[in-house]
Amino acid sequence: MKIIITILILTLSLTAHSQLLVDDFSTGEISTISFDNGESTKSFQKGTTILGKLRRLHVKVGENIYNQKPQLTINENDVLAYSSGYDVNSTIYLSYGYDENGPKQLNQDLSNYSKIKIEFAAKSAKTGIYLTMFTRNDRAAYSSHVPEREGKLVFEIPFNKMRKIGEKFTFKDIDHFIFQFDSRSKTGCNMAINKIWFE
């Protein structure tokens, strides 16, 4: 009986530590924001379900020859929803481990995890994705494309696919990290992100 109880406790412990939530967008809501041509806007949202309790959101709008109005919101549906408009060159930077003064130290040990997952509720076009993780000034980088998907899509970034830059980078001590989502599709890009977590 004691052996069975011990196995159950170990199983529950492993399950409890199998994921580390980065953001589920259930806290840190922001009302719908519209962006103009050439605009670059940073904002910060506080929340209990955000890693480090603070999220930095940076939107840059580049070429926009048809004068579209890209829009972004984080609302009561627990999603980050973004619509870039037709033929708009725009980028969203989603960052953790930053405050109004710049980078700070999360000191997050991720050595027990092997990947990061991003759950999209939907996506209308192929989107460039970049992830950079920092141990102080050294970093690891990843780049790829997230495919178009009408329904839910869980996109994985394995740690072993990240390129280390700097000898002192380590997953044992992550201070801050940045996601970058690029919209350069002729048809525009609409997407909604439900959740980001380490696993």
XYZ file of N, CA and C in Angstrom:
597
model
N 0.829 -1.211 0.000
C 0.000 0.000 0.000
C 0.863 1.260 0.000
N 1.943 1.237 0.822
C 2.844 2.384 0.905
C 3.517 2.633 -0.439
N 3.860 1.563 -1.151
C 4.516 1.693 -2.462
C 3.576 2.364 -3.455
N 2.292 1.958 -3.428
C 1.301 2.539 -4.338
C 1.125 4.028 -4.053
N 1.036 4.379 -2.784
C 0.877 5.793 -2.393
C 2.092 6.601 -2.826
N 3.288 6.035 -2.627
C 4.514 6.728 -3.030
C 4.542 6.972 -4.537
N 4.142 5.956 -5.308
C 4.103 6.096 -6.774
C 3.101 7.181 -7.185
N 1.940 7.207 -6.518
C 0.931 8.220 -6.830
C 1.440 9.621 -6.537
N 2.122 9.786 -5.413
C 2.669 11.095 -5.032
C 3.712 11.550 -6.044
N 4.599 10.623 -6.438
C 5.625 10.962 -7.430
C 5.003 11.324 -8.772
N 3.965 10.585 -9.174
C 3.287 10.860 -10.442
C 2.628 12.231 -10.428
N 1.933 12.541 -9.319
C 1.295 13.851 -9.190
C 2.324 14.965 -9.174
N 3.449 14.734 -8.515
C 4.519 15.731 -8.456
C 5.098 16.011 -9.835
N 5.343 14.939 -10.605
C 5.886 15.099 -11.952
C 4.902 15.815 -12.860
N 3.603 15.491 -12.710
C 2.568 16.137 -13.521
C 2.483 17.615 -13.202
N 2.568 17.947 -11.918
C 2.470 19.337 -11.488
C 3.619 20.171 -12.022
N 4.805 19.535 -12.220
C 5.977 20.270 -12.665
C 6.256 20.080 -14.150
N 5.329 19.458 -14.874
C 5.575 19.176 -16.282
C 5.343 20.394 -17.168
N 4.667 21.410 -16.640
C 4.428 22.631 -17.397
C 4.745 23.856 -16.555
N 5.221 24.890 -17.227
C 5.422 26.193 -16.590
C 4.717 27.223 -17.458
N 3.689 27.842 -16.922
C 2.904 28.808 -17.676
C 3.685 30.096 -17.899
N 3.700 30.555 -19.142
C 4.258 31.869 -19.466
C 3.141 32.896 -19.473
N 2.033 32.571 -20.154
C 0.928 33.528 -20.268
C -0.300 32.789 -20.794
N -1.447 32.991 -20.159
C -2.692 32.455 -20.725
C -3.667 33.578 -21.081
N -3.203 34.831 -20.975
C -3.941 36.020 -21.390
C -5.274 36.188 -20.663
N -5.397 35.518 -19.503
C -6.593 35.692 -18.677
C -6.447 36.894 -17.750
N -5.230 37.407 -17.620
C -5.000 38.647 -16.870
C -4.170 39.586 -17.744
N -4.162 40.857 -17.375
C -3.444 41.850 -18.180
C -4.210 42.226 -19.431
N -5.531 42.434 -19.282
C -6.357 42.789 -20.442
C -6.011 44.190 -20.952
N -6.180 44.389 -22.260
C -6.075 45.736 -22.840
C -7.205 45.897 -23.850
N -7.734 47.104 -23.912
C -8.791 47.390 -24.879
C -8.207 47.402 -26.290
N -9.079 47.321 -27.279
C -8.632 47.300 -28.670
C -7.841 48.555 -29.005
N -6.639 48.345 -29.574
C -5.779 49.442 -30.001
C -5.647 49.382 -31.516
N -5.759 50.536 -32.184
C -5.519 50.638 -33.617
C -4.195 51.342 -33.849
N -3.481 50.929 -34.907
C -2.144 51.457 -35.160
C -2.095 52.121 -36.528
N -1.343 53.229 -36.605
C -1.202 53.987 -37.842
C 0.068 53.591 -38.584
N 0.205 54.066 -39.809
C 1.394 53.819 -40.611
C 2.655 54.281 -39.883
N 3.667 53.422 -39.864
C 4.942 53.803 -39.283
C 4.946 53.889 -37.771
N 3.858 53.480 -37.128
C 3.760 53.616 -35.672
C 4.515 52.495 -34.956
N 5.115 52.831 -33.827
C 5.808 51.867 -32.976
C 5.375 52.130 -31.543
N 4.614 51.200 -30.979
C 3.981 51.429 -29.678
C 4.328 50.323 -28.692
N 4.796 50.711 -27.495
C 5.067 49.762 -26.415
C 4.054 49.975 -25.298
N 3.610 48.860 -24.699
C 2.735 48.940 -23.539
C 3.056 47.789 -22.596
N 2.672 47.937 -21.339
C 2.933 46.924 -20.320
C 1.619 46.552 -19.656
N 1.455 45.233 -19.413
C 0.260 44.754 -18.722
C 0.681 43.882 -17.540
N 0.078 44.138 -16.404
C 0.355 43.344 -15.205
C -0.682 42.242 -15.064
N -0.262 41.090 -14.507
C -1.221 40.013 -14.310
C -0.642 38.861 -13.529
N -1.475 38.175 -12.787
C -1.020 37.069 -11.940
C -0.706 35.816 -12.740
N -1.233 35.703 -13.970
C -0.959 34.514 -14.782
C 0.089 34.794 -15.861
N 0.876 35.840 -15.659
C 1.970 36.192 -16.562
C 3.284 35.868 -15.857
N 4.190 35.174 -16.528
C 5.482 34.859 -15.928
C 6.208 36.155 -15.599
N 6.590 36.320 -14.332
C 7.209 37.560 -13.894
C 6.204 38.651 -13.587
N 4.901 38.349 -13.761
C 3.781 39.248 -13.435
C 3.694 40.481 -14.343
N 4.520 40.520 -15.403
C 4.505 41.688 -16.278
C 4.806 41.265 -17.713
N 3.991 41.744 -18.633
C 4.130 41.467 -20.068
C 4.415 42.781 -20.791
N 5.413 42.742 -21.701
C 5.654 43.904 -22.553
C 5.175 43.593 -23.961
N 4.367 44.488 -24.501
C 3.804 44.319 -25.831
C 4.264 45.479 -26.699
N 4.896 45.156 -27.821
C 5.442 46.184 -28.714
C 4.969 45.884 -30.131
N 4.271 46.818 -30.735
C 3.776 46.660 -32.096
C 4.428 47.706 -32.996
N 4.980 47.226 -34.124
C 5.577 48.125 -35.116
C 4.862 47.929 -36.448
N 4.427 49.016 -37.032
C 3.757 48.967 -38.336
C 4.680 49.598 -39.367
N 5.041 48.815 -40.392
C 5.929 49.312 -41.444
C 5.131 49.685 -42.676
N 5.509 49.108 -43.810
C 4.846 49.437 -45.070
C 3.367 49.089 -45.016
N 2.556 50.048 -45.400
C 1.100 49.907 -45.292
C 0.471 50.745 -46.407
N 0.669 50.302 -47.658
C 0.354 51.157 -48.798
C -1.136 51.410 -48.985
N -1.982 50.561 -48.395
C -3.426 50.756 -48.541
C -4.053 51.404 -47.299
N -3.191 51.903 -46.430
C -3.674 52.651 -45.260
C -4.614 51.836 -44.383
N -4.252 50.580 -44.134
C -5.035 49.731 -43.251
C -4.858 50.180 -41.794
N -5.702 49.666 -40.917
C -5.626 49.992 -39.495
C -5.441 48.693 -38.701
N -4.192 48.215 -38.532
C -3.984 47.025 -37.704
C -4.567 47.231 -36.308
N -5.104 46.150 -35.734
C -5.728 46.235 -34.412
C -5.284 45.075 -33.538
N -5.182 45.343 -32.245
C -4.802 44.318 -31.271
C -5.619 44.489 -30.005
N -5.973 43.348 -29.386
C -6.685 43.385 -28.119
C -6.358 42.137 -27.292
N -6.437 42.259 -25.987
C -6.428 41.119 -25.061
C -7.673 41.305 -24.205
N -8.656 40.418 -24.400
C -9.965 40.678 -23.820
C -10.460 39.547 -22.929
N -11.742 39.604 -22.592
C -12.336 38.634 -21.660
C -12.400 37.218 -22.234
N -12.084 37.055 -23.507
C -12.041 35.722 -24.102
C -10.717 35.011 -23.850
N -9.814 35.648 -23.103
C -8.516 35.074 -22.740
C -7.662 34.768 -23.969
N -7.621 35.700 -24.909
C -6.769 35.569 -26.086
C -6.113 36.916 -26.386
N -4.942 36.831 -27.012
C -4.360 37.994 -27.667
C -4.772 37.908 -29.126
N -5.594 38.839 -29.578
C -6.106 38.814 -30.949
C -5.512 39.981 -31.728
N -5.011 39.675 -32.939
C -4.375 40.703 -33.761
C -4.837 40.567 -35.204
N -5.128 41.705 -35.831
C -5.497 41.739 -37.238
C -4.645 42.798 -37.919
N -3.839 42.371 -38.905
C -2.890 43.313 -39.513
C -3.477 44.074 -40.697
N -4.495 43.511 -41.355
C -5.018 44.149 -42.548
C -4.299 43.675 -43.803
N -4.851 44.017 -44.953
C -4.330 43.553 -46.236
C -2.968 44.180 -46.560
N -1.982 43.340 -46.893
C -0.681 43.795 -47.389
C -0.006 44.778 -46.427
N -0.074 44.474 -45.140
C 0.574 45.320 -44.133
C 1.816 44.618 -43.599
N 2.919 45.310 -43.576
C 4.158 44.807 -42.995
C 4.188 45.244 -41.532
N 3.920 44.322 -40.621
C 3.870 44.684 -39.202
C 4.493 43.585 -38.351
N 4.901 43.957 -37.152
C 5.555 43.020 -36.242
C 5.026 43.215 -34.835
N 4.755 42.086 -34.154
C 4.409 42.104 -32.724
C 5.576 41.513 -31.956
N 6.036 42.225 -30.932
C 7.042 41.713 -30.006
C 6.353 41.459 -28.669
N 6.419 40.231 -28.194
C 5.807 39.839 -26.934
C 6.938 39.414 -26.006
N 7.151 40.182 -24.923
C 8.368 40.009 -24.120
C 8.049 39.769 -22.651
N 8.900 38.957 -22.031
C 8.768 38.633 -20.605
C 10.132 38.818 -19.947
N 10.130 39.411 -18.744
C 11.384 39.736 -18.084
C 11.845 41.150 -18.392
N 10.886 42.015 -18.686
C 11.165 43.423 -18.961
C 10.217 44.287 -18.135
N 10.681 45.474 -17.783
C 9.791 46.475 -17.216
C 10.042 47.791 -17.948
N 9.500 48.876 -17.436
C 9.606 50.168 -18.114
C 11.047 50.644 -18.257
N 11.956 50.102 -17.443
C 13.365 50.500 -17.492
C 14.226 49.593 -18.361
N 13.617 48.534 -18.936
C 14.363 47.625 -19.795
C 14.406 46.219 -19.224
N 15.423 45.436 -19.616
C 15.505 44.037 -19.149
C 15.695 43.953 -17.643
N 15.094 42.938 -17.028
C 15.352 42.616 -15.631
C 15.639 41.120 -15.558
N 15.968 40.636 -14.411
C 16.381 39.237 -14.290
C 15.259 38.383 -13.715
N 14.705 37.505 -14.576
C 13.735 36.521 -14.097
C 14.425 35.423 -13.296
N 15.706 35.136 -13.649
C 16.462 34.040 -13.012
C 15.670 32.741 -13.042
N 15.112 32.423 -14.209
C 14.243 31.258 -14.351
C 15.049 30.034 -14.786
N 14.988 28.971 -13.985
C 15.661 27.722 -14.322
C 14.726 26.884 -15.195
N 15.085 26.732 -16.478
C 14.262 25.974 -17.421
C 14.921 24.656 -17.804
N 15.901 24.225 -17.026
C 16.663 23.026 -17.393
C 15.824 21.746 -17.322
N 14.682 21.783 -16.635
C 13.814 20.598 -16.565
C 12.786 20.561 -17.693
N 12.848 21.550 -18.594
C 11.914 21.613 -19.714
C 12.688 21.435 -21.017
N 11.990 21.046 -22.077
C 12.661 20.789 -23.358
C 12.086 21.587 -24.519
N 10.994 22.299 -24.294
C 10.357 23.022 -25.398
C 9.464 24.124 -24.864
N 9.097 25.010 -25.755
C 8.069 25.998 -25.450
C 6.938 25.790 -26.439
N 5.690 25.930 -25.959
C 4.523 25.718 -26.805
C 3.668 26.984 -26.856
N 3.144 27.239 -28.044
C 2.260 28.383 -28.262
C 0.968 27.851 -28.855
N -0.134 28.106 -28.176
C -1.431 27.646 -28.678
C -2.163 28.792 -29.354
N -2.418 28.618 -30.656
C -3.190 29.581 -31.429
C -4.639 29.107 -31.512
N -5.571 30.003 -31.258
C -6.984 29.676 -31.468
C -7.274 29.608 -32.955
N -6.590 30.453 -33.739
C -6.751 30.458 -35.199
C -5.688 31.369 -35.801
N -5.390 31.134 -37.085
C -4.437 31.956 -37.810
C -4.817 31.965 -39.276
N -4.771 33.147 -39.914
C -5.273 33.243 -41.280
C -4.188 33.150 -42.348
N -2.915 33.261 -41.972
C -1.845 33.241 -42.970
C -0.545 32.773 -42.331
N 0.394 32.361 -43.160
C 1.709 31.971 -42.664
C 2.380 33.179 -42.031
N 2.964 32.977 -40.850
C 3.534 34.076 -40.081
C 4.953 33.739 -39.660
N 5.851 34.694 -39.806
C 7.208 34.507 -39.305
C 7.219 34.540 -37.795
N 7.972 33.627 -37.187
C 8.083 33.604 -35.729
C 9.558 33.525 -35.338
N 9.924 34.305 -34.344
C 11.285 34.326 -33.826
C 11.209 34.300 -32.301
N 12.139 33.601 -31.689
C 12.240 33.573 -30.230
C 13.700 33.779 -29.858
N 13.943 34.715 -28.950
C 15.286 34.936 -28.419
C 15.217 34.871 -26.904
N 16.056 34.014 -26.309
C 16.115 33.861 -24.857
C 17.494 34.297 -24.383
N 17.538 35.014 -23.260
C 18.776 35.622 -22.795
C 19.203 35.093 -21.429
N 20.490 34.799 -21.309
C 21.156 34.678 -20.015
C 22.100 35.874 -19.942
N 21.647 36.921 -19.281
C 22.364 38.200 -19.293
C 22.582 38.654 -20.742
N 23.822 38.770 -21.203
C 24.049 39.265 -22.563
C 24.162 38.156 -23.606
N 24.258 36.897 -23.175
C 24.323 35.780 -24.118
C 22.908 35.298 -24.417
N 22.747 34.627 -25.551
C 21.378 34.312 -25.965
C 21.310 33.034 -26.800
N 20.083 32.565 -26.979
C 19.780 31.478 -27.905
C 18.630 31.950 -28.779
N 18.688 31.623 -30.084
C 17.716 32.167 -31.028
C 17.075 31.063 -31.858
N 15.845 31.323 -32.278
C 15.081 30.384 -33.106
C 14.273 31.193 -34.110
N 14.155 30.691 -35.341
C 13.299 31.344 -36.328
C 12.645 30.290 -37.214
N 11.402 30.556 -37.592
C 10.664 29.633 -38.456
C 9.410 30.349 -38.954
N 8.438 29.571 -39.444
C 7.144 30.109 -39.851
C 6.041 29.281 -39.213
N 5.014 29.966 -38.756
C 3.820 29.290 -38.247
C 2.845 29.184 -39.414
N 2.368 27.981 -39.729
C 1.501 27.836 -40.907
C 0.115 28.432 -40.695
N -0.564 28.650 -41.804
C -1.961 29.081 -41.768
C -2.808 27.973 -41.154
N -3.777 28.350 -40.340
C -4.647 27.352 -39.728
C -5.975 28.006 -39.340
N -7.080 27.448 -39.795
C -8.397 27.999 -39.444
C -8.733 27.713 -37.986
N -8.441 26.495 -37.543
C -8.752 26.125 -36.165
C -7.531 26.182 -35.268
N -7.612 25.530 -34.130
C -6.549 25.571 -33.123
C -5.266 24.921 -33.635
N -4.154 25.521 -33.260
C -2.838 24.997 -33.617
C -1.902 25.183 -32.438
N -1.222 24.112 -32.025
C -0.184 24.210 -30.992
C 1.166 24.126 -31.699
N 1.903 25.218 -31.640
C 3.204 25.307 -32.303
C 4.304 25.091 -31.261
N 5.244 24.192 -31.564
C 6.301 23.847 -30.614
C 7.652 24.401 -31.057
N 8.417 24.889 -30.085
C 9.800 25.305 -30.321
C 10.686 24.478 -29.398
N 11.324 23.428 -29.911
C 12.210 22.609 -29.068
C 13.486 23.374 -28.719
N 13.947 23.234 -27.494
C 15.178 23.909 -27.085
C 16.370 23.464 -27.932
N 16.369 22.192 -28.359
C 17.523 21.702 -29.121
C 17.559 22.229 -30.555
N 16.531 23.001 -30.948
C 16.536 23.654 -32.257
C 16.978 25.117 -32.157
N 17.274 25.569 -30.952
C 17.692 26.955 -30.766
C 19.211 27.060 -30.903
N 19.647 28.131 -31.559
C 21.081 28.345 -31.803
C 21.646 29.200 -30.678
N 22.622 28.659 -29.956
C 23.229 29.377 -28.841
C 24.272 30.356 -29.352
N 24.215 31.569 -28.810
C 25.145 32.635 -29.187
C 25.767 33.171 -27.901
N 26.994 32.800 -27.643
C 27.654 33.200 -26.400
C 27.893 32.007 -25.502
N 29.067 31.915 -24.934
C 29.465 30.743 -24.140
C 28.725 30.631 -22.818
N 28.206 31.727 -22.307
C 27.593 31.707 -20.976
C 26.086 31.504 -21.004
N 25.524 31.336 -22.201
C 24.083 31.070 -22.243
C 23.793 29.714 -21.614
N 22.740 29.678 -20.764
C 22.312 28.428 -20.151
C 20.816 28.467 -19.886
N 20.144 27.345 -20.115
C 18.710 27.251 -19.800
C 18.470 27.191 -18.291
N 19.530 27.081 -17.522
C 19.397 27.088 -16.056
C 19.155 28.493 -15.506
N 19.394 29.513 -16.333
C 19.271 30.891 -15.834
C 18.792 31.808 -16.960
N 17.502 31.792 -17.217
C 16.923 32.648 -18.248
C 16.451 33.941 -17.583
N 16.982 35.050 -18.070
C 16.656 36.350 -17.478
C 15.481 37.037 -18.171
N 15.406 36.920 -19.493
C 14.272 37.489 -20.230
C 14.222 36.857 -21.609
N 13.061 36.978 -22.260
C 12.924 36.410 -23.597
C 11.862 37.175 -24.389
N 12.024 37.105 -25.732
C 11.193 37.887 -26.645
C 10.664 36.990 -27.768
N 9.355 37.042 -27.995
C 8.741 36.451 -29.186
C 8.528 37.560 -30.211
N 8.745 37.222 -31.463
C 8.483 38.160 -32.544
C 7.603 37.467 -33.582
N 6.475 38.113 -33.925
C 5.553 37.588 -34.934
C 5.487 38.595 -36.076
N 5.867 38.157 -37.287
C 5.895 39.045 -38.451
C 4.724 38.771 -39.375
N 4.056 39.829 -39.793
C 2.983 39.732 -40.774
C 3.438 40.416 -42.054
N 3.634 39.612 -43.107
C 4.035 40.186 -44.393
C 3.242 39.561 -45.534
N 2.098 39.005 -45.218
C 1.296 38.321 -46.232
C 0.466 39.313 -47.024
N 0.342 39.066 -48.344
C -0.506 39.915 -49.175
C -1.958 39.872 -48.715
N -2.367 38.751 -48.125
C -3.765 38.631 -47.684
C -3.963 39.126 -46.259
N -2.909 39.624 -45.630
C -3.014 40.060 -44.245
C -2.894 38.891 -43.298
N -2.804 39.178 -42.024
C -2.703 38.103 -41.032
C -3.572 38.420 -39.826
N -4.494 37.510 -39.556
C -5.314 37.593 -38.351
C -4.966 36.399 -37.485
N -4.701 36.631 -36.204
C -4.360 35.508 -35.338
C -4.836 35.774 -33.920
N -5.031 34.675 -33.190
C -5.415 34.753 -31.784
C -4.589 33.727 -31.019
N -3.873 34.173 -29.997
C -3.032 33.289 -29.179
C -3.715 33.061 -27.847
N -3.902 31.776 -27.488
C -4.566 31.420 -26.232
C -3.612 31.300 -25.052
N -2.445 30.688 -25.315
C -1.619 30.273 -24.193
C -0.186 30.027 -24.661
N 0.761 30.329 -23.770
C 2.184 30.024 -23.998
C 2.711 29.356 -22.742
N 3.453 28.245 -22.917
C 3.974 27.556 -21.748
C 5.217 26.752 -22.090
N 6.000 26.442 -21.052
C 7.151 25.548 -21.176
C 6.720 24.135 -20.786
N 7.326 23.156 -21.467
C 6.961 21.771 -21.176
C 8.194 20.885 -21.343
